[in-house]
Coordinates of C-alpha atoms in Angstrom, one line a residue:
Chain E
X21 CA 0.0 0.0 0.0
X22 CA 2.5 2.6 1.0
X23 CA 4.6 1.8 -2.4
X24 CA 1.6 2.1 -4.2
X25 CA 1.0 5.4 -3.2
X26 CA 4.9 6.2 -3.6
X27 CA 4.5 5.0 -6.8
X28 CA 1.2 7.2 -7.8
X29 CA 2.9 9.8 -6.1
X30 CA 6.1 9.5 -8.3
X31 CA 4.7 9.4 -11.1
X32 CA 2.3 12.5 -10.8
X33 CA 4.9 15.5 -12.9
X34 CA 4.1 13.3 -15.9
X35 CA 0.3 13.5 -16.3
X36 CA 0.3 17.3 -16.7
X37 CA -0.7 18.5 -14.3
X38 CA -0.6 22.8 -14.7
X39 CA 1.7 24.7 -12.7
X40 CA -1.0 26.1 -9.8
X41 CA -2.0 21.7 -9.3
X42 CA 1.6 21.2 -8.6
X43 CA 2.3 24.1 -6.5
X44 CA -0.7 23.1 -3.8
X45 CA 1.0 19.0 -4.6
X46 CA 4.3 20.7 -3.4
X47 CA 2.6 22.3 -0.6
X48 CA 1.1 19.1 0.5
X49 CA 3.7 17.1 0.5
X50 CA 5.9 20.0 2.3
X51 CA 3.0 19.8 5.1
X52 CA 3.0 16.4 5.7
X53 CA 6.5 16.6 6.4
X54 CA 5.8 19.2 9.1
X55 CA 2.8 17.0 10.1
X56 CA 4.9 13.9 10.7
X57 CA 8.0 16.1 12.2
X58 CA 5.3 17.3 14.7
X59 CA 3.9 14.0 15.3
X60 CA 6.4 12.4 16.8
X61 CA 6.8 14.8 19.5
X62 CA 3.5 15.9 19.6
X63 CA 1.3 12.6 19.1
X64 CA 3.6 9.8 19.6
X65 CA 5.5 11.5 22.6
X66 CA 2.6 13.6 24.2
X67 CA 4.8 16.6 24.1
X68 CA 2.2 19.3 22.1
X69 CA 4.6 22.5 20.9
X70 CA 3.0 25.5 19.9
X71 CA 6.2 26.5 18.3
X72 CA 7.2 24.6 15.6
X73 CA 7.3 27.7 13.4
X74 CA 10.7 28.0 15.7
X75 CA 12.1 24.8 13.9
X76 CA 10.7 25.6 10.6
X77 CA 12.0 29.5 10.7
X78 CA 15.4 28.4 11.7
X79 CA 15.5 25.9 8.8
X80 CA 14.9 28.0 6.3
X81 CA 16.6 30.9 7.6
X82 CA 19.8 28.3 7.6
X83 CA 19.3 27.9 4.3
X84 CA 18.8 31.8 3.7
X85 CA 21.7 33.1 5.5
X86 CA 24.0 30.1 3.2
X87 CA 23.0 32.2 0.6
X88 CA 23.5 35.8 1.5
X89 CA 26.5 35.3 3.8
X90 CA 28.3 32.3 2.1
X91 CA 27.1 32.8 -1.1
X92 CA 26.6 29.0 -1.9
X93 CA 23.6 27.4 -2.9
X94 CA 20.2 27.7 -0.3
X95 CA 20.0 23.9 -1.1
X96 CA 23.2 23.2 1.1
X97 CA 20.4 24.6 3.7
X98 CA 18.2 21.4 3.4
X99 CA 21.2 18.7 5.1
X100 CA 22.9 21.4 6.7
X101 CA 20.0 22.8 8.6
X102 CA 20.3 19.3 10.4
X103 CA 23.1 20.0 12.7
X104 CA 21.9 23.7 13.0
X105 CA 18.3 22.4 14.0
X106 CA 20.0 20.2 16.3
X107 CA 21.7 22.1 18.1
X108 CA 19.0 25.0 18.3
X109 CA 16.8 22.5 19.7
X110 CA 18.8 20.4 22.1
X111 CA 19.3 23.9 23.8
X112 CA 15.9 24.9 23.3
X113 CA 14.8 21.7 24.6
X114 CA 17.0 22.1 27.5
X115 CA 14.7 24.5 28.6
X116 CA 11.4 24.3 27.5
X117 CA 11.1 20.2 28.4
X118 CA 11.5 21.2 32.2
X119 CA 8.1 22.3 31.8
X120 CA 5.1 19.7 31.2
X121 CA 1.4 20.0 29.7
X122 CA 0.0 23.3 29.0
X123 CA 3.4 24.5 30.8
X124 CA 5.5 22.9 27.7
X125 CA 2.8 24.3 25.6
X126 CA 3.2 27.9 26.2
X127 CA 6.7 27.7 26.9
X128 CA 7.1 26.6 23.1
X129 CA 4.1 29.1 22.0
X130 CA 6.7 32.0 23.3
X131 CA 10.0 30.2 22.0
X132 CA 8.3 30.5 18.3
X133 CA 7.6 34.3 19.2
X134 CA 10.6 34.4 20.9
X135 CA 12.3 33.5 17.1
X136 CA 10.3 35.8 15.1
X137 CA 11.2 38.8 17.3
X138 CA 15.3 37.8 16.9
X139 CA 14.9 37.5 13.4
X140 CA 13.3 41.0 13.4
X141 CA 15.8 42.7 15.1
X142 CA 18.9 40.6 14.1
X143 CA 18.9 43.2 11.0
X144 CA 23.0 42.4 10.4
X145 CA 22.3 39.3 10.0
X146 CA 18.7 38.4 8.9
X147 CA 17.9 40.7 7.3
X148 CA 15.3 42.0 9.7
X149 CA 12.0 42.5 8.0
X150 CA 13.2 42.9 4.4
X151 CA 14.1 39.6 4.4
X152 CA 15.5 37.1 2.3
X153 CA 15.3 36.9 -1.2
X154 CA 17.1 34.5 -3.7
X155 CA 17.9 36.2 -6.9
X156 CA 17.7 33.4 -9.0
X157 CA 15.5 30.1 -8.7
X158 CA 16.7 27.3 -9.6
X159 CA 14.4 25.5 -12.0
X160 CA 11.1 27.8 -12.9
X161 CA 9.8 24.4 -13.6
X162 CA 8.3 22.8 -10.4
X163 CA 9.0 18.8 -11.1
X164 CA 12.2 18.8 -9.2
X165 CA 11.4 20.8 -6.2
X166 CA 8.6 18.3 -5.9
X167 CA 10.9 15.4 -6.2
X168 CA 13.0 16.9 -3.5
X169 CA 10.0 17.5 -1.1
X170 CA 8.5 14.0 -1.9
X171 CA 11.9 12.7 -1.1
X172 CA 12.0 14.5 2.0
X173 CA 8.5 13.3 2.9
X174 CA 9.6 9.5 2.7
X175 CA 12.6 9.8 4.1
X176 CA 10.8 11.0 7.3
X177 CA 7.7 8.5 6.6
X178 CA 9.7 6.1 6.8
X179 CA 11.8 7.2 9.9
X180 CA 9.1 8.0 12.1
X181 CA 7.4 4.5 11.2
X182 CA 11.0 3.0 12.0
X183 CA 11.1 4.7 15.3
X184 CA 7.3 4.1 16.7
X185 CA 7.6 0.6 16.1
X186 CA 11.5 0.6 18.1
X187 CA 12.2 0.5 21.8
X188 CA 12.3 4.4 20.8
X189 CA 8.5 4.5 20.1
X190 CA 7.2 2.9 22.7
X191 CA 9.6 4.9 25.4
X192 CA 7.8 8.2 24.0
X193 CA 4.5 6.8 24.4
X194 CA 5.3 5.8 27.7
X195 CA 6.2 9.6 28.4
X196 CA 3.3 10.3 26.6
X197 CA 0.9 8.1 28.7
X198 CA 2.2 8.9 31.8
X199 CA 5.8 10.4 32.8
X200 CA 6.3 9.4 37.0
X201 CA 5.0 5.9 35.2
X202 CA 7.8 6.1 32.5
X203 CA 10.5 6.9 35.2
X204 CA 9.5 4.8 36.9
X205 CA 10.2 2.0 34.6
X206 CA 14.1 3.1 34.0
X207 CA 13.2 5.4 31.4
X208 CA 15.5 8.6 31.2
X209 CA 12.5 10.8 30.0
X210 CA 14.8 14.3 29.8
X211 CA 16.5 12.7 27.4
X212 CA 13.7 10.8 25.6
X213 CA 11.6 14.1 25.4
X214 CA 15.1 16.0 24.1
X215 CA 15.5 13.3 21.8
X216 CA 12.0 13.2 20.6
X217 CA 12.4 17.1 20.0
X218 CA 15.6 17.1 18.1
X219 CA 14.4 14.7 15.7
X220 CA 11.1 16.1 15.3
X221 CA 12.9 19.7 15.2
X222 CA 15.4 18.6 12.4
X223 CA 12.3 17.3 10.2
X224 CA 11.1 20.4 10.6
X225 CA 14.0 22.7 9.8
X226 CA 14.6 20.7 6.8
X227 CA 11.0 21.5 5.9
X228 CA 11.7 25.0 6.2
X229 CA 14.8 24.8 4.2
X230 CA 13.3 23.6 1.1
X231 CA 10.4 26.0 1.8
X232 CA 13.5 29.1 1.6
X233 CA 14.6 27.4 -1.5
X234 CA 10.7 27.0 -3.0
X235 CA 9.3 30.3 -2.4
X236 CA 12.3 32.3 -3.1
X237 CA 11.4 34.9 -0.4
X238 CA 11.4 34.2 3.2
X239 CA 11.0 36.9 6.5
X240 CA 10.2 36.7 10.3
X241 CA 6.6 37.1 9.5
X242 CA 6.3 34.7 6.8
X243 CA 8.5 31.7 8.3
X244 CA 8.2 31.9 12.1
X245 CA 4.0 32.9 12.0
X246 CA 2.3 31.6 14.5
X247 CA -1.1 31.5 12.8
X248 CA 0.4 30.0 9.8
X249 CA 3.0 27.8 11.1
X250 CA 2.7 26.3 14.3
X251 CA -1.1 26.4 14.6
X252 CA -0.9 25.1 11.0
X253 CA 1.0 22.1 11.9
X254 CA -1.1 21.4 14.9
X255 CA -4.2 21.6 13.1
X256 CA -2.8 19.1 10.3
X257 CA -2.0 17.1 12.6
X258 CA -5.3 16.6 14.8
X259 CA -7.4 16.6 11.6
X260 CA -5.4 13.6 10.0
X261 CA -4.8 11.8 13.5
X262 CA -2.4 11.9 16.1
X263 CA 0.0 9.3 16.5
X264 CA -1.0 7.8 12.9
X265 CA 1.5 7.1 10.4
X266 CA -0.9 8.8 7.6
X267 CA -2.8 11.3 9.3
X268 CA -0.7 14.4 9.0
X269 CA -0.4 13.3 5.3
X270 CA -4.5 13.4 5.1
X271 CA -4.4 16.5 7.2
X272 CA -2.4 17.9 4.8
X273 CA -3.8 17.3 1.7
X274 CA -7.5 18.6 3.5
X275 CA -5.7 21.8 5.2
X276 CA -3.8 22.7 2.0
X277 CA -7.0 22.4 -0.1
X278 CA -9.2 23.8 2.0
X279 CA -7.1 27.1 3.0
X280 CA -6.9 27.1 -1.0
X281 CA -10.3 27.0 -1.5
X282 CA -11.5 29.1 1.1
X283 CA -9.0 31.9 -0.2
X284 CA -10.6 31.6 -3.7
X285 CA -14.0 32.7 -2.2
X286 CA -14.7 36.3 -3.1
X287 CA -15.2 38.5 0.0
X288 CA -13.7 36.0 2.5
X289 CA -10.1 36.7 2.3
X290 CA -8.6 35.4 5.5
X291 CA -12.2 34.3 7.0
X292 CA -10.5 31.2 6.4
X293 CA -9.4 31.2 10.5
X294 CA -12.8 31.2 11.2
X295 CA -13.6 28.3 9.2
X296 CA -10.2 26.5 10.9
X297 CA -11.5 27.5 13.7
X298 CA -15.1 25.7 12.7
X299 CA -13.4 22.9 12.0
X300 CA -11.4 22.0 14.7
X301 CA -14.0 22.0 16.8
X302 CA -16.1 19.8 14.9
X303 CA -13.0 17.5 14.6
X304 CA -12.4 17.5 18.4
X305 CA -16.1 17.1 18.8
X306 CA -16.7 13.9 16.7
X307 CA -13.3 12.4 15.8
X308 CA -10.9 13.3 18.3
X309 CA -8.4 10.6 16.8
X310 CA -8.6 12.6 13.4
X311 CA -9.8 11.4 10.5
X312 CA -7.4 8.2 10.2
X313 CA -7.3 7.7 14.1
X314 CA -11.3 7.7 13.6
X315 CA -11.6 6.4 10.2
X316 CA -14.1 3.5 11.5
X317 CA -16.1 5.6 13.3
X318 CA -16.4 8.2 10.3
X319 CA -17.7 5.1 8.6
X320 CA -20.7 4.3 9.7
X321 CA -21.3 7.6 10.5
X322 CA -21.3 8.0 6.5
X323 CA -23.2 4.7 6.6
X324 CA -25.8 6.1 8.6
X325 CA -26.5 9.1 7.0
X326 CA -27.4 7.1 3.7
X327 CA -29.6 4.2 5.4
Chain U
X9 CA 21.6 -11.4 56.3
X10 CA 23.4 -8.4 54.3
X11 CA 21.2 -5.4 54.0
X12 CA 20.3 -4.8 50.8
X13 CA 18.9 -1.4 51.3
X14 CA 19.4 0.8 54.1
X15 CA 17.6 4.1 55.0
X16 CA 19.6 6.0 57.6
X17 CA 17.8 9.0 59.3
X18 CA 15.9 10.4 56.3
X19 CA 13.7 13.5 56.9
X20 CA 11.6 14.9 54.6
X21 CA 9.8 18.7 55.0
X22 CA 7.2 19.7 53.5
X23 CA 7.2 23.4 53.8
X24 CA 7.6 23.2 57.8
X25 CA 5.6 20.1 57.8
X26 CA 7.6 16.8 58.5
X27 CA 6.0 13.8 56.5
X28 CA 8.8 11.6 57.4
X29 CA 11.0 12.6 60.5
X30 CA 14.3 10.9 60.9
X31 CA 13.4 7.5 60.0
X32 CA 15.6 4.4 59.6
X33 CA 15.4 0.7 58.4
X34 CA 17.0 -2.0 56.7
X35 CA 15.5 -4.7 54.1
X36 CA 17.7 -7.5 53.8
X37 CA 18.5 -9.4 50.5
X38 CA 15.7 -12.2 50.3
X39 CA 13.1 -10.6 52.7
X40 CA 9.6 -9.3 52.6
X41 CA 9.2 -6.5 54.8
X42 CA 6.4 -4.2 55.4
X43 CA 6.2 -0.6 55.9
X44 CA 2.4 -0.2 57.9
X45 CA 0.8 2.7 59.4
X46 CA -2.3 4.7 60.0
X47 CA -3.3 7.3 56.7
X48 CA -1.0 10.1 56.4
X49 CA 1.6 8.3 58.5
X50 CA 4.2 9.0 55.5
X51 CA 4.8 5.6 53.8
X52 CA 4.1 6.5 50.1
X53 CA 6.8 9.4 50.9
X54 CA 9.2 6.6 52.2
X55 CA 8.6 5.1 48.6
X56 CA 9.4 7.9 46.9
X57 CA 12.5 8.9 48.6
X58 CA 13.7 5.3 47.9
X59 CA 12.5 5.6 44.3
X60 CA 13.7 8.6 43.6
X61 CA 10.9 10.8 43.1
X62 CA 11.9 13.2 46.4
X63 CA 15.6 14.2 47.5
X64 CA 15.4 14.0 51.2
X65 CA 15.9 16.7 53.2
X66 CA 18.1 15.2 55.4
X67 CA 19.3 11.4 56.1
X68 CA 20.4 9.2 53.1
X69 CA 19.7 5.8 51.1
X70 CA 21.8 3.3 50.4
X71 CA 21.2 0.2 48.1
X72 CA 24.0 -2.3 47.9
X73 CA 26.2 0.0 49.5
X74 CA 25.8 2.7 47.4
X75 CA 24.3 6.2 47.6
X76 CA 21.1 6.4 45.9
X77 CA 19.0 9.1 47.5
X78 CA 19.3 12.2 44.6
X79 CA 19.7 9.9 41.8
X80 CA 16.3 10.1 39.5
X81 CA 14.0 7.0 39.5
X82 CA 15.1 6.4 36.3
X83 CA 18.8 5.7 37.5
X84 CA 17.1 4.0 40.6
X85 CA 15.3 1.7 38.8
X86 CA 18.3 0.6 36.5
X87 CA 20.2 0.1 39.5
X88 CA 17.4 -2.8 40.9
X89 CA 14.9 -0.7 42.8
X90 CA 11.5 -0.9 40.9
X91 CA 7.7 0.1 42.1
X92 CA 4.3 0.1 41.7
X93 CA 2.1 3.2 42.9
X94 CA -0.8 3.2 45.6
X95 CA -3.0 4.8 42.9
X96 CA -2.2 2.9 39.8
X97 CA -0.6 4.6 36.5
X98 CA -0.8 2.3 33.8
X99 CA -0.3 3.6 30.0
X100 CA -3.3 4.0 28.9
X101 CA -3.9 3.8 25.3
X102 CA -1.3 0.8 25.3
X103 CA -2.1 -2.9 25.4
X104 CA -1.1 -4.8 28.5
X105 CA 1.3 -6.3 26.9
X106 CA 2.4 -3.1 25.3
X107 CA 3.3 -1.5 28.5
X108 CA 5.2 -4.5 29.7
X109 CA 7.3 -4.4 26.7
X110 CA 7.9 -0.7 27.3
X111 CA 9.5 -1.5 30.8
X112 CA 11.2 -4.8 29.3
X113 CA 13.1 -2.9 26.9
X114 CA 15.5 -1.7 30.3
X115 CA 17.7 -4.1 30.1
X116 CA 16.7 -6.4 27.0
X117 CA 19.5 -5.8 24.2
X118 CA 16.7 -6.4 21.7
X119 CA 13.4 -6.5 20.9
X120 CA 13.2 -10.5 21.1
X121 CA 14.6 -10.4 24.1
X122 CA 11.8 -7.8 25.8
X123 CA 9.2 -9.1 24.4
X124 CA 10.6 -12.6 26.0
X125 CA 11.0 -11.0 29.7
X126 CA 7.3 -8.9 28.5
X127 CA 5.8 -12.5 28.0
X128 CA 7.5 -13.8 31.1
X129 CA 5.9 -11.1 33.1
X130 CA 3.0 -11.0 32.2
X131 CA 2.5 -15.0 32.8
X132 CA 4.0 -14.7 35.6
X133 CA 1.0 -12.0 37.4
X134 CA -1.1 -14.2 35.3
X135 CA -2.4 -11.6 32.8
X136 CA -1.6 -13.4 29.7
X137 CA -4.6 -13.7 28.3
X138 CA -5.7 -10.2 28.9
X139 CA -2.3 -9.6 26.8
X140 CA -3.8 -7.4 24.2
X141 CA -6.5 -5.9 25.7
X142 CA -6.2 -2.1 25.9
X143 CA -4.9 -1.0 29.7
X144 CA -7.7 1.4 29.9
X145 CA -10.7 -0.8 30.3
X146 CA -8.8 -3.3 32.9
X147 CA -10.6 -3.4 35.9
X148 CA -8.9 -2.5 38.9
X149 CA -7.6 -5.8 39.9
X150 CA -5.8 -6.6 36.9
X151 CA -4.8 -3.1 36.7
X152 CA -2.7 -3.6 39.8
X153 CA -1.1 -7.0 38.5
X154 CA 0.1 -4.7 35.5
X155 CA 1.1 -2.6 37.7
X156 CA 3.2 -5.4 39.3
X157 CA 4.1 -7.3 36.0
X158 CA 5.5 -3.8 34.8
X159 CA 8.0 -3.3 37.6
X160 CA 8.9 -7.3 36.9
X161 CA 9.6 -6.5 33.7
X162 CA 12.9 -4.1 34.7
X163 CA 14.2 -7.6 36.2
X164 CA 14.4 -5.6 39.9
X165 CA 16.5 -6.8 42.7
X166 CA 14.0 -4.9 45.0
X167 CA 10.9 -4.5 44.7
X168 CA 8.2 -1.5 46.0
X169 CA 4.8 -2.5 46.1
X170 CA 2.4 0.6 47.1
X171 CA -0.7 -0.7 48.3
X172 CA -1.2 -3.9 45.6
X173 CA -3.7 -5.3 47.6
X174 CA -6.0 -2.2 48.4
X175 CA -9.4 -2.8 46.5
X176 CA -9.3 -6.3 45.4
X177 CA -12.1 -9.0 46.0
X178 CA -11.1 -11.6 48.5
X179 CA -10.4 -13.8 45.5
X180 CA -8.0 -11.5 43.9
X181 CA -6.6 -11.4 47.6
X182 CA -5.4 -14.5 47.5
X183 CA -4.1 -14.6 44.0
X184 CA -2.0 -11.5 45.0
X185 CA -0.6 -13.2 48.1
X186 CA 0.3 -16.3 46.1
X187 CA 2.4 -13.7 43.2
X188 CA 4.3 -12.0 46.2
X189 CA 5.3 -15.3 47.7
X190 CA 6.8 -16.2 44.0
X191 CA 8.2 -13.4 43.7
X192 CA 9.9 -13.5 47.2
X193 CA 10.8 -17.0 46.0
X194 CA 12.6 -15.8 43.1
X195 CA 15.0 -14.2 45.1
X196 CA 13.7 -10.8 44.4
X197 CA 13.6 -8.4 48.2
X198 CA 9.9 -6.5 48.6
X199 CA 9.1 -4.1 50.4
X200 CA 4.9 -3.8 50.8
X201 CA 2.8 -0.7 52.4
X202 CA -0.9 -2.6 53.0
X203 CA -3.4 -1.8 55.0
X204 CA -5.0 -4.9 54.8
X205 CA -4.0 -6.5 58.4
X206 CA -4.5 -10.1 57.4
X207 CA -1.8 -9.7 54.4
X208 CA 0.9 -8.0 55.6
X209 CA 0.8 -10.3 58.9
X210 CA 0.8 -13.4 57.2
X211 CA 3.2 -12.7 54.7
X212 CA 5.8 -10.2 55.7
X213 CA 8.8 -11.2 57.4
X214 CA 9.8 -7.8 59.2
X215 CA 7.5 -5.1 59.7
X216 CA 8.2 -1.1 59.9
X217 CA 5.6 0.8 61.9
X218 CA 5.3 4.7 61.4
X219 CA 3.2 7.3 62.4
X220 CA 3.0 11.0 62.3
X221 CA 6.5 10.3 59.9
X222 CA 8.5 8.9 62.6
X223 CA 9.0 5.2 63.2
X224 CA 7.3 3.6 66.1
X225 CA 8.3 -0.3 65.9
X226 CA 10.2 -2.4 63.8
X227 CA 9.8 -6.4 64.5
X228 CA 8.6 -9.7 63.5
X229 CA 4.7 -9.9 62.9
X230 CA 4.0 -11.7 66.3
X231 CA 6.0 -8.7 68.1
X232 CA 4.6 -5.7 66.2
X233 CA 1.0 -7.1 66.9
X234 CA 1.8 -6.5 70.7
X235 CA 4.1 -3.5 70.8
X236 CA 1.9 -1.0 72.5
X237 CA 2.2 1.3 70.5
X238 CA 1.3 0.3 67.9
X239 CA -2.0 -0.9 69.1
X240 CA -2.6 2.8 70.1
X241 CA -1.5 4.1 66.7
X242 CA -4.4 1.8 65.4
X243 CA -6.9 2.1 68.1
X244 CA -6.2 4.6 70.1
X245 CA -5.2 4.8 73.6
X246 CA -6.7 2.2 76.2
X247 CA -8.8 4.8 78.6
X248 CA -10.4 6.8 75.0
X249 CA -11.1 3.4 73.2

């Protein structure tokens, strides 16, 4: 089934699609990526970061700063923002994972903040609010940045499916289910939860590096957003299904789409919050697995409707 | 008998409040030994300080000769000390046999090998064939045999068990009594707070008395069951009874 879809997926540049189809496909598969990076902290580990912009900005901004400081290519940005990711959030972690629940929550709400505001002021070095631009794009044709993001995308499919099923997987849903429990039973959760968050941070940055490298431009406001980042991500995530190998990949396709669609509506501009908003609730309401966590119950729910 | 634990003079303030005040014990290798006393006497804080959940303010704990109060239960319980709790934590949204494995995988090098010691465990409490059943919708009774087959899983030396009879049918009683003699027979130390009289008399080997935080006897069954005291901690004094 998953090479299936792989395979589908692979093969999508060649049926033709126009330019604007593969642009939202890019943005899909970009998504997901963020989706599953969040996951694994958020759904698998129990750890739920209101920051992930934080991750994403300082991805992208690696690969930005390559550029305009270095001059080499933003693409070094996608490994390289690895060890810079790493870093950034073992020390980030180092703080923020003192703190637990709705504690952890806000802590990594501000950190995100925290980011945008630095990368506002660091003018020398960011770029403040001009931003980062790449004078050239690489290819005007979108195929290969899609082949990079769908690359991307399996590479961390496949990892996080790797580590849930390890002695790694069920050690964060230990943490998740309950952490005295999880010490309890020899498990080192500070470094489980920092681990958790490094990997999940990486994914994330790497994300953000090949967003620097898509979209040409990048600045505080676009990259480290709170509404359009980290709420983003979160909202992927529990529409699709927490701790689900494909639910932030549903949740993305039905976010992207949807924030898409909305958009095109004349007269509702950014009304598409509200309509978020709406929809979270409704998803929290009926199918608080998401719609792969819940995808028996949205069944015969569907079943019901036509008897 | 060579102590396996030792608790020299551990204090431990809450704010000015002393739940335990300058208390002291032994558990030797082999032994059952239980830790009674009236509600609020401080036991569950005794377990903790041994775990490693609270530093104590003053005093210290020493397993096999070696410091252990300030290490984090994590370290504590890869050293040989593992528990269970009075109100029971299991993971939730894992199977039984799920959050076995999860403690199995301390000192397993793979995942064969945890899910051997998980399977061990488990038949050992005798929750096999509640093995995939989701920990959530366990009733109490086999809740607290997870609870047990969890901390078996770390392959302790010692082991903590925090009220693992409280609640049960008389039926379950009995089961419980028979997995803490095997378990005593496997050469594993326990150390038991119960309430339940007829338990911890018939099967601990030592008792420790407290109340208010301090100890108040220490003896066989047969001689804690007279010591004055401890009949007053229980009952009250003669003239108010």
């Amino acid at each position: 089934m998953p090479f299936v879809i792989l395979a589908i997926l692979a093969a999508l540049p060649l049926t033709g699609l126009s330019s604007y189809a593969m642009h939202l496909v890019i943005l899909v598969v970009m998504w997901s990526v963020v989706g599953m990076a969040w996951n694994l902290l958020g759904g698998y580990c129990g750890q739920v970061s209101f920051g992930h912009a934080a991750y994403f900005g300082v991805g992208a901004y690696t690969a930005g700063i390559l550029y305009t400081k270095m001059a080499i290519s933003p693409w070094w940005g996608v490994p390289l923002s690895i060890p810079v990711v790493a870093l950034f959030s073992f020390f980030l972690g180092y703080i923020v994972l003192r703190l637990r629940g709705p504690f952890f929550a806000l802590a990594t709400l501000a950190s995100g903040e925290v980011m945008r505001v630095t990368a506002e002021n660091l003018v020398d070095f960011t770029g403040g609010t001009l931003g980062i631009m790449i004078q050239e794009r690489t290819w005007v044709e979108k195929t290969w940045y899609y082949y990079i993001i769908l690359l991307v995308a399996t590479v961390t499919f496949v990892l996080v499916k790797k580590l849930a099923e390890s002695k790694l997987g069920y050690y964060f849903v230990a943490i998740r289910e309950d952490q005295d429990a999880a010490e309890s039973m020899g498990i080192n959760t500070t470094l489980y939860k920092t681990l958790a968050l490094c990997i999940s941070g990486c994914l994330t940055g790497a994300a953000g590096a090949f967003y620097m490298n898509y979209m040409g431009y990048i600045d505080p406001n676009v990259v480290f957003a709170l509404h359009d980042i980290s709420i983003i991500t979160i909202m992927i995530v529990m529409v699709g299904g927490v701790a689900t190998y494909w639910g932030p990949v549903v949740g993305a396709v039905i976010m992207v789409l949807l924030a898409e669609w909305i958009r095109s509506i004349p007269g509702l501009g950014t009304a598409h919050y509200t309509f978020f908003g709406i929809l979270l609730i409704i998803i929290i309401i009926f199918l608080p697995n998401g719609i792969v966590g819940d995808f028996p119950k949205l069944k015969r729910l569907l079943k019901l409707q036509k008897a | 008998m060579a102590d396996l634990l030792e608790v020299k003079r551990i204090s431990m303030l809450f704010g000015g409040l002393a739940a335990v005040n300058d208390v002291s014990f032994t558990a030797g290798k082999g032994e059952i030994l239980g830790l009674i006393g009236p509600n609020g006497a401080g036991k569950t804080t005794v377990f903790n300080i041994v775990n490693g959940f609270y530093k104590p303010t003053k005093g210290e704990v020493l397993f096999k000769e070696r410091r252990i109060s300030g290490l984090k239960p994590h370290q504590v319980c890869r050293l040989g000390i593992a528990r269970t709790f009075q109100v029971v934590k299991p993971l939730q949204r894992m199977s039984v046999f799920d959050n076995v494995l999860s403690s199995a995988f301390l000192r397993a090098k793979g995942r064969a090998e945890a899910e051997g010691i998980a399977t061990d465990a488990i038949a050992f409490t005798g929750l096999a064939d509640d093995r995939d059943v989701i920990s959530k919708g366990l009733p109490l009774g086999k809740r607290k045999k997870l609870e047990i087959s969890r901390a078996l899983a770390t392959q302790p030396e010692f082991l903590l068990l925090d009220e693992s009879f409280a609640g049960l049918n008389p039926h379950e009683l009995d089961e419980s009594i028979e997995i803490i003699r095997n378990i005593k027979a496997r050469g594993i130390t326990v150390m038991i707070i119960e309430h339940h009289m007829r338990v911890v008399m018939s099967i601990s080997d030592r008792i420790v008395v407290l109340n208010y935080g301090e100890k108040i006897a220490e003896g066989t069954p047969g001689e804690i069951a007279k010591d004055p005291l401890v009949v007053e901690a229980y009952l009250g004094e003669e003239r108010s009874a």
